Tab-separated table of C-alpha atoms and ligand atoms in Angstrom:
chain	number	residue	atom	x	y	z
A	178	UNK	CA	181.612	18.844	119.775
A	179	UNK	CA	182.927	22.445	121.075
A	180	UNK	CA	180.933	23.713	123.516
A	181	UNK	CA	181.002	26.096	126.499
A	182	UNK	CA	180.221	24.567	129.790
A	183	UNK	CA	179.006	26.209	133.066
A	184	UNK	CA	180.487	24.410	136.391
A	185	UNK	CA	180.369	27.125	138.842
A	186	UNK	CA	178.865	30.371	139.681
A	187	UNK	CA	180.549	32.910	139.403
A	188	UNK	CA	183.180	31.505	136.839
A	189	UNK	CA	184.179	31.491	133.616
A	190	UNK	CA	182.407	28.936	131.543
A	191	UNK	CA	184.923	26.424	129.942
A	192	UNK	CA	185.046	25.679	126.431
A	193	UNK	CA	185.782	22.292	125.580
A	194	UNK	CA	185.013	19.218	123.985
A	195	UNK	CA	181.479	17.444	125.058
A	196	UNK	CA	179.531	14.437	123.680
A	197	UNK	CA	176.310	14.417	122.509
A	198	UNK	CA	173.756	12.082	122.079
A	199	UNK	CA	171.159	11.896	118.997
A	200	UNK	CA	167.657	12.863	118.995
A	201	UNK	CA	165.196	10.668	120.898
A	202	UNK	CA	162.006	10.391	118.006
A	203	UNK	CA	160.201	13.923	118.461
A	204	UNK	CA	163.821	15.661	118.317
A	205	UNK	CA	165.603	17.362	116.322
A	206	UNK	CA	169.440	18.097	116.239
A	207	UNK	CA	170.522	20.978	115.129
A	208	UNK	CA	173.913	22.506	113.984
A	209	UNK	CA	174.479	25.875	115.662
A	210	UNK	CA	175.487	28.936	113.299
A	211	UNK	CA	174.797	31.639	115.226
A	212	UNK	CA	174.249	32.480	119.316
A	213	UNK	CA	173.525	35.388	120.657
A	214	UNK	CA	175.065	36.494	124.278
A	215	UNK	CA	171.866	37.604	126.783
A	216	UNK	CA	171.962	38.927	129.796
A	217	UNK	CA	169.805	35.828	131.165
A	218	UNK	CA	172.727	33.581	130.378
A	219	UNK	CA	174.878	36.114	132.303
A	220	UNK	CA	171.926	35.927	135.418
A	221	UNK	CA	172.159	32.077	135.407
A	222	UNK	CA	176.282	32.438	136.150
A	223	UNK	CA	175.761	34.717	138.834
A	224	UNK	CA	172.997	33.079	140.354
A	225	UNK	CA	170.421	35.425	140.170
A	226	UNK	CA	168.228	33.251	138.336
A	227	UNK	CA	168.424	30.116	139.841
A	228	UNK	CA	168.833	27.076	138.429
A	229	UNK	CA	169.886	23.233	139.120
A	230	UNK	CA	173.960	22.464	140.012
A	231	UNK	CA	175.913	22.651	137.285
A	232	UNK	CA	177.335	21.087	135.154
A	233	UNK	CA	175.206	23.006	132.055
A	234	UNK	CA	175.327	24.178	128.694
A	235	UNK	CA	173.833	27.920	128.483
A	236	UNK	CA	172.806	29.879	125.749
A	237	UNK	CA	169.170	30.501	124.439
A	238	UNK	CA	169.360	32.629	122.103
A	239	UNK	CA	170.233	30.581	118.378
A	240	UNK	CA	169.384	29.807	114.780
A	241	UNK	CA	171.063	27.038	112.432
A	242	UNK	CA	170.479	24.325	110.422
A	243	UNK	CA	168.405	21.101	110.576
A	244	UNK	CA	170.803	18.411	110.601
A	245	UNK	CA	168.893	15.280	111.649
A	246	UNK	CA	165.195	14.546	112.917
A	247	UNK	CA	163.576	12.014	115.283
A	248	UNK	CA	161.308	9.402	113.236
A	249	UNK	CA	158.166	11.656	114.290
A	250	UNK	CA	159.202	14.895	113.281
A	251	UNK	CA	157.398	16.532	110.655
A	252	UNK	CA	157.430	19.812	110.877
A	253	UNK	CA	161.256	20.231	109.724
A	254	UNK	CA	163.667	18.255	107.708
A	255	UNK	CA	167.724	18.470	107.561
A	256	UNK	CA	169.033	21.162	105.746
A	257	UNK	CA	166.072	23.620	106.722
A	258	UNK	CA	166.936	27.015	108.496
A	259	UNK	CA	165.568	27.501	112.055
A	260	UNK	CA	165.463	29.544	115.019
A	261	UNK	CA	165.427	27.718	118.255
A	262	UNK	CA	162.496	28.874	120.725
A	263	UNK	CA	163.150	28.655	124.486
A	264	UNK	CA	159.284	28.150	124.944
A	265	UNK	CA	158.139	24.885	123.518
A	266	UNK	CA	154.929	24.169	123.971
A	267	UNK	CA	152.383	21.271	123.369
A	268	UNK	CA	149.740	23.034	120.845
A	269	UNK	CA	146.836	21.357	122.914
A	270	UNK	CA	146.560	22.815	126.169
A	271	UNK	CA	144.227	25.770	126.851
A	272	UNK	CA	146.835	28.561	126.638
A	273	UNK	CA	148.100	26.890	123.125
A	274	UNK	CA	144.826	26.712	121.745
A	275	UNK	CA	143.888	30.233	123.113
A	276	UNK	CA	147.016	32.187	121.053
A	277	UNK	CA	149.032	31.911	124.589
A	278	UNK	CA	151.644	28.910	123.970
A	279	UNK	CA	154.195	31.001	125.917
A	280	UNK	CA	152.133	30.266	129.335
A	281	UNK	CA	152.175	26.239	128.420
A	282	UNK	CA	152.984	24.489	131.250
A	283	UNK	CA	153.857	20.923	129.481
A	284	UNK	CA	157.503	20.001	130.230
A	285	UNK	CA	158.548	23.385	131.483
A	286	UNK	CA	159.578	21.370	135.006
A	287	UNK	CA	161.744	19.466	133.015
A	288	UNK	CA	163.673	22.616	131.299
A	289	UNK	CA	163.528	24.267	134.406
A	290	UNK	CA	165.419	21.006	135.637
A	291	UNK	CA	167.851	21.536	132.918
A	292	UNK	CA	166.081	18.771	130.751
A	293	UNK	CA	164.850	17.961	127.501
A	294	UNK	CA	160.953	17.546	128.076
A	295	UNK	CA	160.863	14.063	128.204
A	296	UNK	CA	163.312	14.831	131.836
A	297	UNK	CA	166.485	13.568	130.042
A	298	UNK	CA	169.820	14.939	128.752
A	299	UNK	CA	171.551	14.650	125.639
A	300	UNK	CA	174.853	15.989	126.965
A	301	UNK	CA	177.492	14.097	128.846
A	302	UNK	CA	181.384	14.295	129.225
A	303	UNK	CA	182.120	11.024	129.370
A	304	UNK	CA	179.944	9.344	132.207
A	305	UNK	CA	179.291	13.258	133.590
A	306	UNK	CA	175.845	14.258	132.502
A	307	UNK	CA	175.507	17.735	131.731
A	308	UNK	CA	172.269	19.638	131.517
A	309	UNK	CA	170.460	21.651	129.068
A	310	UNK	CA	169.129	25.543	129.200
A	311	UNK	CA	165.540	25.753	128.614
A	312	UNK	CA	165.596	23.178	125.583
A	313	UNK	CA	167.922	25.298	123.853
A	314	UNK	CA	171.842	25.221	125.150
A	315	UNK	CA	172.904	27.072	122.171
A	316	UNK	CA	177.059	27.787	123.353
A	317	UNK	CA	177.730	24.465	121.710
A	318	UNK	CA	178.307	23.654	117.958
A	319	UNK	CA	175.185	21.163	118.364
A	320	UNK	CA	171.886	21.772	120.024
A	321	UNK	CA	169.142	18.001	120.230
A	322	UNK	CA	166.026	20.386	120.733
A	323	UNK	CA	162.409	19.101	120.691
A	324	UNK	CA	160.281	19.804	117.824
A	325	UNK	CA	158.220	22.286	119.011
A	326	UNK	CA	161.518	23.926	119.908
A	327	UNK	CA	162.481	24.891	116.316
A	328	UNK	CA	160.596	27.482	114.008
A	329	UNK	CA	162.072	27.151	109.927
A	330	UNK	CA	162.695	30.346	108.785
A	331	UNK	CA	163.526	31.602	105.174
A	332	UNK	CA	166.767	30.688	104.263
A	333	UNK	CA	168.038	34.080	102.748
A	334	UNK	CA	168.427	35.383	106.107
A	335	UNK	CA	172.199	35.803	107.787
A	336	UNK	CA	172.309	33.593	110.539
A	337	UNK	CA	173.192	36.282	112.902
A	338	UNK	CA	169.730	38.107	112.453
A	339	UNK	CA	168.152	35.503	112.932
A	340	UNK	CA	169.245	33.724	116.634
A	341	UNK	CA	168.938	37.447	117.816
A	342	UNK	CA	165.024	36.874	117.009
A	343	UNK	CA	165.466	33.751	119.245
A	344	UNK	CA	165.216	36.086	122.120
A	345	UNK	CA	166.603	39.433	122.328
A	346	UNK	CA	164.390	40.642	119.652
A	347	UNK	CA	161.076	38.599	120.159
A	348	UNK	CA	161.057	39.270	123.661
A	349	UNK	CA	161.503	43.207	123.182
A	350	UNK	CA	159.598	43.917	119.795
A	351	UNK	CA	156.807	41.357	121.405
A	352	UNK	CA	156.649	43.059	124.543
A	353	UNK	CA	155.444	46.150	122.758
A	354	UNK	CA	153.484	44.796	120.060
A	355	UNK	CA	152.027	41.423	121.558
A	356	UNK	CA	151.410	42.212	125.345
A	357	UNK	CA	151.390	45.748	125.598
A	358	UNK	CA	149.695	45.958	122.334
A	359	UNK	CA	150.821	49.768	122.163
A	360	UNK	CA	148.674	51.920	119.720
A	361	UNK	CA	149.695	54.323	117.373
A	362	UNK	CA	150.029	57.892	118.583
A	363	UNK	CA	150.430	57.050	122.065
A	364	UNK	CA	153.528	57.786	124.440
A	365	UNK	CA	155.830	54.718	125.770
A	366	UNK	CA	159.119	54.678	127.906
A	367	UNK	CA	161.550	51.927	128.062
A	368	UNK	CA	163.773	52.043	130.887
A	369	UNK	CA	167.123	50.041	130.268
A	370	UNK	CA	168.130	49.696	126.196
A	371	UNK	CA	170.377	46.850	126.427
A	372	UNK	CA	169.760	43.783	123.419
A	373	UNK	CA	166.429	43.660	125.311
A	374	UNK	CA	165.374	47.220	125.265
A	375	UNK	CA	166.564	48.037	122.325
A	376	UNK	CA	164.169	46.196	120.582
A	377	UNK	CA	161.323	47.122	123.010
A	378	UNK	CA	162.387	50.841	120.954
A	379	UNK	CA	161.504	49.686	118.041
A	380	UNK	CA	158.651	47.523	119.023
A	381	UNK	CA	157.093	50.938	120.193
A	382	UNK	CA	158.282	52.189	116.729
A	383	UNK	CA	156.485	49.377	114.596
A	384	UNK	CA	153.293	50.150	116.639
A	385	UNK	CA	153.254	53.850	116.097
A	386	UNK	CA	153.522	55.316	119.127
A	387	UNK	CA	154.401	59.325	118.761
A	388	UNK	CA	156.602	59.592	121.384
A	389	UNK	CA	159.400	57.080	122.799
A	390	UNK	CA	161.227	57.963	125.673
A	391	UNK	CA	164.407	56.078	126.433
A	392	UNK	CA	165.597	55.680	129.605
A	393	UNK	CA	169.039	54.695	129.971
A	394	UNK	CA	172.636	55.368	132.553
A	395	UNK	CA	174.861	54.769	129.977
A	396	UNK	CA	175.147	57.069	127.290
A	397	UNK	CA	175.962	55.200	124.594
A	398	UNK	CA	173.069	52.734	125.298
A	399	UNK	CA	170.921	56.490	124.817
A	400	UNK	CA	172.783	57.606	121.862
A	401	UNK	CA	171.520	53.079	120.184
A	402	UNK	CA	167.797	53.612	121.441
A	403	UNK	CA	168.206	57.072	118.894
A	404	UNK	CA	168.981	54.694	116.477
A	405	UNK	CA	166.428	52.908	116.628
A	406	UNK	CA	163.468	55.309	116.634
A	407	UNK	CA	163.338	56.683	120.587
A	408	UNK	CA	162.484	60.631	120.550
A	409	UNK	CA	163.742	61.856	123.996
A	410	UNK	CA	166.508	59.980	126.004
A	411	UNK	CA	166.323	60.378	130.025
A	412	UNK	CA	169.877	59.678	131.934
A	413	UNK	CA	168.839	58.954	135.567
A	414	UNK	CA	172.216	60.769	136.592
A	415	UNK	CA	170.640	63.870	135.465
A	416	UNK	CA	168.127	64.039	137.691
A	417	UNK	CA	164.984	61.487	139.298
A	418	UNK	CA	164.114	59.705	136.181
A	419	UNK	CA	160.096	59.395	136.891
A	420	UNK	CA	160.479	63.188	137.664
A	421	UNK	CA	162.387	63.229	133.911
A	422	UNK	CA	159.145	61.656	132.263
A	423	UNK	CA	156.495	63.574	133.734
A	424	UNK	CA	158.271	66.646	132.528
A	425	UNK	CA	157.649	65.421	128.516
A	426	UNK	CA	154.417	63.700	129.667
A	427	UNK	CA	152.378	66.811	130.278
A	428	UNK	CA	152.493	65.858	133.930
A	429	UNK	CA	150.624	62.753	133.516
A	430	UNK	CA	152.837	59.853	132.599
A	431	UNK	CA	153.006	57.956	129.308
A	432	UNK	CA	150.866	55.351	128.302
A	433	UNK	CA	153.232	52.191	128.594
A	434	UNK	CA	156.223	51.908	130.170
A	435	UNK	CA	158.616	48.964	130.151
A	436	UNK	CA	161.237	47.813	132.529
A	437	UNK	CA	163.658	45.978	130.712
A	438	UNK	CA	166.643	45.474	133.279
A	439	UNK	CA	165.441	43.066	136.182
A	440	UNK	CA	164.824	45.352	139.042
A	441	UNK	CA	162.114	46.161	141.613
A	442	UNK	CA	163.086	49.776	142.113
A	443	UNK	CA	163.360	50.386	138.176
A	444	UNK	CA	160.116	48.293	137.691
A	445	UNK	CA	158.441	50.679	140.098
A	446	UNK	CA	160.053	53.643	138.267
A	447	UNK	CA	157.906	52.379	135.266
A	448	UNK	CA	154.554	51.893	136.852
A	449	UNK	CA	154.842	55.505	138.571
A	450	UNK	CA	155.917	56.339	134.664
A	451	UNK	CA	152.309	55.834	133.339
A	452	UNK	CA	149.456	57.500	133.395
A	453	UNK	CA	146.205	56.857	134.877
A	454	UNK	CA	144.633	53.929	132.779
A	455	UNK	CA	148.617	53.209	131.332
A	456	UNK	CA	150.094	50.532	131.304
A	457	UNK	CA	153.342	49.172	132.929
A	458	UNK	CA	155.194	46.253	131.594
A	459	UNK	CA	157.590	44.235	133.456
A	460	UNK	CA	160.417	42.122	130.662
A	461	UNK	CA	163.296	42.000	133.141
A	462	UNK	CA	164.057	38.735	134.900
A	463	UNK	CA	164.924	40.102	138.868
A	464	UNK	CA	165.863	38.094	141.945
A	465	UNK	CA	163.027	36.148	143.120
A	466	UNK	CA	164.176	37.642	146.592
A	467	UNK	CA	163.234	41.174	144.936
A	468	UNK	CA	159.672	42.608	145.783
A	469	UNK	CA	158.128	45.728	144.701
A	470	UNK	CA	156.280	48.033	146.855
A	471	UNK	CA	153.400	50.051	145.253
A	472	UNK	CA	150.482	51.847	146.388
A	473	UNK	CA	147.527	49.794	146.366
A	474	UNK	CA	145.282	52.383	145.942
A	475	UNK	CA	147.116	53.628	143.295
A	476	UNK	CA	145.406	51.062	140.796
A	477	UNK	CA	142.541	53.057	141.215
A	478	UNK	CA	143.479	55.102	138.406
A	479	UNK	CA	143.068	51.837	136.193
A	480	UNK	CA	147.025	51.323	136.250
A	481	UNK	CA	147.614	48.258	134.715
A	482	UNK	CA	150.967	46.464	136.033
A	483	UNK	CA	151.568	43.117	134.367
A	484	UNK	CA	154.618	40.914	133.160
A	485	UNK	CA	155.957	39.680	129.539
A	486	UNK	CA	157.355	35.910	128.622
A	487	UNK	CA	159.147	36.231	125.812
A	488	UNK	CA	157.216	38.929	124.343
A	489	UNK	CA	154.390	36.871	124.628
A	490	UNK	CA	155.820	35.336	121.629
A	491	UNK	CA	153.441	32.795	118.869
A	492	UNK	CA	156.925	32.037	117.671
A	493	UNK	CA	155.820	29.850	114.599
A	494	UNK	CA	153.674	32.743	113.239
A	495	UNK	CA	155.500	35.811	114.986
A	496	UNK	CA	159.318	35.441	114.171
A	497	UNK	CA	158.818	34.404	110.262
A	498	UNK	CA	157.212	37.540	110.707
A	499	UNK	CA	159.724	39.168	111.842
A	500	UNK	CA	162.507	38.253	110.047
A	501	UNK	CA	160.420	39.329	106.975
A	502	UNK	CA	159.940	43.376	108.603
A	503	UNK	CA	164.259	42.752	108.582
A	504	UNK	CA	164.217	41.944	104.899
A	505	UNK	CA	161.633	44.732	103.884
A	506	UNK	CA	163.975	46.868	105.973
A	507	UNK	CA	161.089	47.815	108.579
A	508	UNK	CA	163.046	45.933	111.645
A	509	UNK	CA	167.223	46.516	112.279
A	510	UNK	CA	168.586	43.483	113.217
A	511	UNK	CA	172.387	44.471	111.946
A	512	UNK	CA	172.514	46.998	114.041
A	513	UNK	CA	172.249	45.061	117.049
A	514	UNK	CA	175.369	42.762	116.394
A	515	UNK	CA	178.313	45.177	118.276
A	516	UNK	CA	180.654	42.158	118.022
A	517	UNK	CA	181.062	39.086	116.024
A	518	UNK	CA	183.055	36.320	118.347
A	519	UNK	CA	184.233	32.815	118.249
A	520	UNK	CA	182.692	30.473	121.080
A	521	UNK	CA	186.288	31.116	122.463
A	522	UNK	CA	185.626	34.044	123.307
A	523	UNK	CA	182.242	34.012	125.427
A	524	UNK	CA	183.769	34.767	128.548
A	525	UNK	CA	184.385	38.653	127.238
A	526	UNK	CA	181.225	38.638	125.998
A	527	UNK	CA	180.173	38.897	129.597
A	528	UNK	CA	182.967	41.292	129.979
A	529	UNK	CA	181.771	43.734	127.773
A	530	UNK	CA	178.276	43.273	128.738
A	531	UNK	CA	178.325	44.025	132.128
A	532	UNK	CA	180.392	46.809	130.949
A	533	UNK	CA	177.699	48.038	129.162
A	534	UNK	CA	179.720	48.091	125.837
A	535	UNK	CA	177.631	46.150	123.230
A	536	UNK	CA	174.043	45.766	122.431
A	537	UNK	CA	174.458	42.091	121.544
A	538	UNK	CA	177.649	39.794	120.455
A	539	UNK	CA	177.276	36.935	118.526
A	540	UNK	CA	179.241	33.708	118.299
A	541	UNK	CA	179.854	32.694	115.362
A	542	UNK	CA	180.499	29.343	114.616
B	689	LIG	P1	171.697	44.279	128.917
B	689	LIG	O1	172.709	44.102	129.971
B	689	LIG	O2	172.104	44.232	127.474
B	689	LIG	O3	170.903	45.665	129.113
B	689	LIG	C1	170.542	46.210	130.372
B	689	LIG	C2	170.543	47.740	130.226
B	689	LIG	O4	170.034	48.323	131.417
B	689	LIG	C3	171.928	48.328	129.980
B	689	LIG	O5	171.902	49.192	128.857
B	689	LIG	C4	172.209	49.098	131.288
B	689	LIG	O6	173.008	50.268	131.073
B	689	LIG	C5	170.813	49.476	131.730
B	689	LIG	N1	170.681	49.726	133.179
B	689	LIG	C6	171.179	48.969	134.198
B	689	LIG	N2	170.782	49.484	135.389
B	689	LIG	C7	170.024	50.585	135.116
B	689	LIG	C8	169.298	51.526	135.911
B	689	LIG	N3	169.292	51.436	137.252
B	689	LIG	N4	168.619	52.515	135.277
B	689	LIG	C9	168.615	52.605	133.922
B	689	LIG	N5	169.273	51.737	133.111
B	689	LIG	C10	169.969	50.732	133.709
B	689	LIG	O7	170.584	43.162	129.202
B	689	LIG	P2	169.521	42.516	128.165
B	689	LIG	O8	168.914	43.610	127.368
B	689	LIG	O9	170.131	41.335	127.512
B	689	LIG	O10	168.449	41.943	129.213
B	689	LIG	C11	167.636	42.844	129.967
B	689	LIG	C12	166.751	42.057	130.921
B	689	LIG	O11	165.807	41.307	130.169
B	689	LIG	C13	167.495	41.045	131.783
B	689	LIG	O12	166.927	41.045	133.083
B	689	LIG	C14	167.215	39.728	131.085
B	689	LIG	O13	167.365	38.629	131.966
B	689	LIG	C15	165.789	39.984	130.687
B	689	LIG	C16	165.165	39.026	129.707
B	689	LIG	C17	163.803	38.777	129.855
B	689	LIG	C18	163.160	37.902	128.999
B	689	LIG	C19	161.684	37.674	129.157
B	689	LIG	O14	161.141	36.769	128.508
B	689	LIG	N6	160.949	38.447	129.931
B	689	LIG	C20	163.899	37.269	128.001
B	689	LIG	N7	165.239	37.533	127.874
B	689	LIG	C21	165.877	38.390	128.697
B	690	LIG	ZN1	167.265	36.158	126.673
């Protein structure tokens, strides 16, 4: 099969032909239709998240269609329509059976290895083993996945939609909605509207809050989070952003603020954002080098300041969910897709992201 391979940092990824092996019995393999392009995958190349020597297949962000199962799957058969979820988890533990299977801890040092959870690969070139990206390695035509890896979605979805719900848009809208847990009526910023942020927007919008305040330096990125339901746009170029909020927050700070680019110094920018008894909410993945400094005594105004996995995503129950607000026309999933690309072309993909020209592309295959 086609599939795009990382070998070094700071490289293109090369797109060529890979082997790969079938599913062991509680797999599933899967062909590819759609991948989004996340920053994450970007992070791994660059080495700012860090992860085991290459040789890899990236890519998290995907939806397709059943095309064989292990003789113990159950809970899908070929020709079903899935999203792949870059947090399996066991559905025993105590964060599983609590509502939290986005904390499970079983086999997640085996994906951060690069490995299926069982701490094997299905890839290889030849005798070359190549690894996988948390369970999901979805810049390839084929994914092997394990079975709590895959959520079946209805099947009168584009495929596009869909693998953005695979992260992009369960990680923003579920930041909001499932960790924030934003009421209606209340005030939220959301500093960096990328794929990510974007969807933080209209997480914020889904929950009601009255006023969304979108913090952005690129203007375009400003003139999206419009799009999608923010009320007052903030350019840091114009002026100390923080300074920016507290100017439409009566002085006080909003009630949740998001980071949503992978910085300390923008991550403190969104705690000194909130109010006392607000709420800060860190989605970017920064350096693990990268500390933030606050005032301790500052949490004496009940400041919360916590983090979000994947929107603290139920992904069985939450992105059938969502994919049904895109059908009622409540959610805009369209509108994220700036480009439609060929696996070919994932290399400009990066291009144009770092360039801040697209909210998401999507390969196509
Ligand atoms: P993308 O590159 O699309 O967006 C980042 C946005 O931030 C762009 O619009 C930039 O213009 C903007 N920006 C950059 N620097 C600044 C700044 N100093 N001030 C204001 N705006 C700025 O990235 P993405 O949306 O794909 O990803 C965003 C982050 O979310 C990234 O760190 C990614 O790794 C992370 C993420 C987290 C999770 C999770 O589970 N928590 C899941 N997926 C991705
Ligand atoms: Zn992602």
């Amino acid at each position: 099969m086609k599939a795009a391979v990382f070998y070094e940092h700071n490289a293109p990824l090369s797109v060529e032909d890979i082997q790969i092996d079938a599913p062991k019995r509680t797999e599933v393999l899967v062909k590819i239709a759609a991948s989004g392009v996340c920053h994450s995958d970007l992070s791994v190349m660059n080495g700012s998240i860090p992860f085991p020597p290459p040789p890899a297949v990236l890519g998290h962000e995907g939806a397709g269609v059943v095309e064989e199962v292990g003789a113990d799957v159950t809970a899908v058969k070929p020709g079903d329509h899935v999203i792949l979820s870059w947090r399996p988890s066991c559905s025993r533990c105590g964060y599983c059976v609590t509502g939290r299977p986005q904390l499970c801890q079983t086999g997640n040092l085996e994906l951060f290895q690069g490995y299926l959870p069982d701490g094997t690969s299905r890839l290889h070139k030849g005798d070359t083993e190549i690894r996988h990206f948390t369970g999901v390695s979805s810049f390839a035509e084929y994914a092997v996945v394990p079975d709590s890896g895959v959520v079946k979605i209805r099947s009168d979805v584009p495929f596009e939609a869909a693998a953005l719900v695979g992260c992009g848009v369960m990680t923003g809208v579920g930041a909001a909605i499932n960790t924030a847990k934003v009421e209606p009526g209340t005030s939220v910023v959301v500093i960096g509207c990328g794929g990510v942020g974007l969807n933080t927007v209209q997480g914020a919008v889904l929950a009601g809050a009255e006023k969304i305040i979108a913090v952005d330096l690129n203007t375009a990125k400003l003139e999206l989070a419009t799009q999608f339901g923010a009320t007052h746009r903030v350019n840091p170029q114009d002026g100390d952003p923080v300074d920016q909020v507290l100017s439409l927050t009566d002085g006080l700070g909003a009630d949740y603020a998001f980071e949503v680019i992978g910085r300390s110094d923008t991550a403190v920018q969104a705690y000194n954002s909130i109010r006392p008894g607000g709420t800060a909410v860190v989605v970017g993945v920064a350096k693990p080098d990268d500390m933030l400094t606050i005032p301790t005594v500052s949490l004496l105004q009940e400041k919360t300041l916590k983090g979000s996995i994947y929107g603290s995503a139920r992904p069985s129950v939450d992105m059938p969910r969502l994919l049904d607000l895109y059908v009622q026309g409540k959610l805009k999933l369209d509108e994220l897709v700036s480009r439609r690309i060929g696996l070919e072309d994932i290399n400009a993909a990066f291009d144009w992201m770092e360039r801040g020209e697209v909210a998401r592309s999507v390969i196509m295959y």
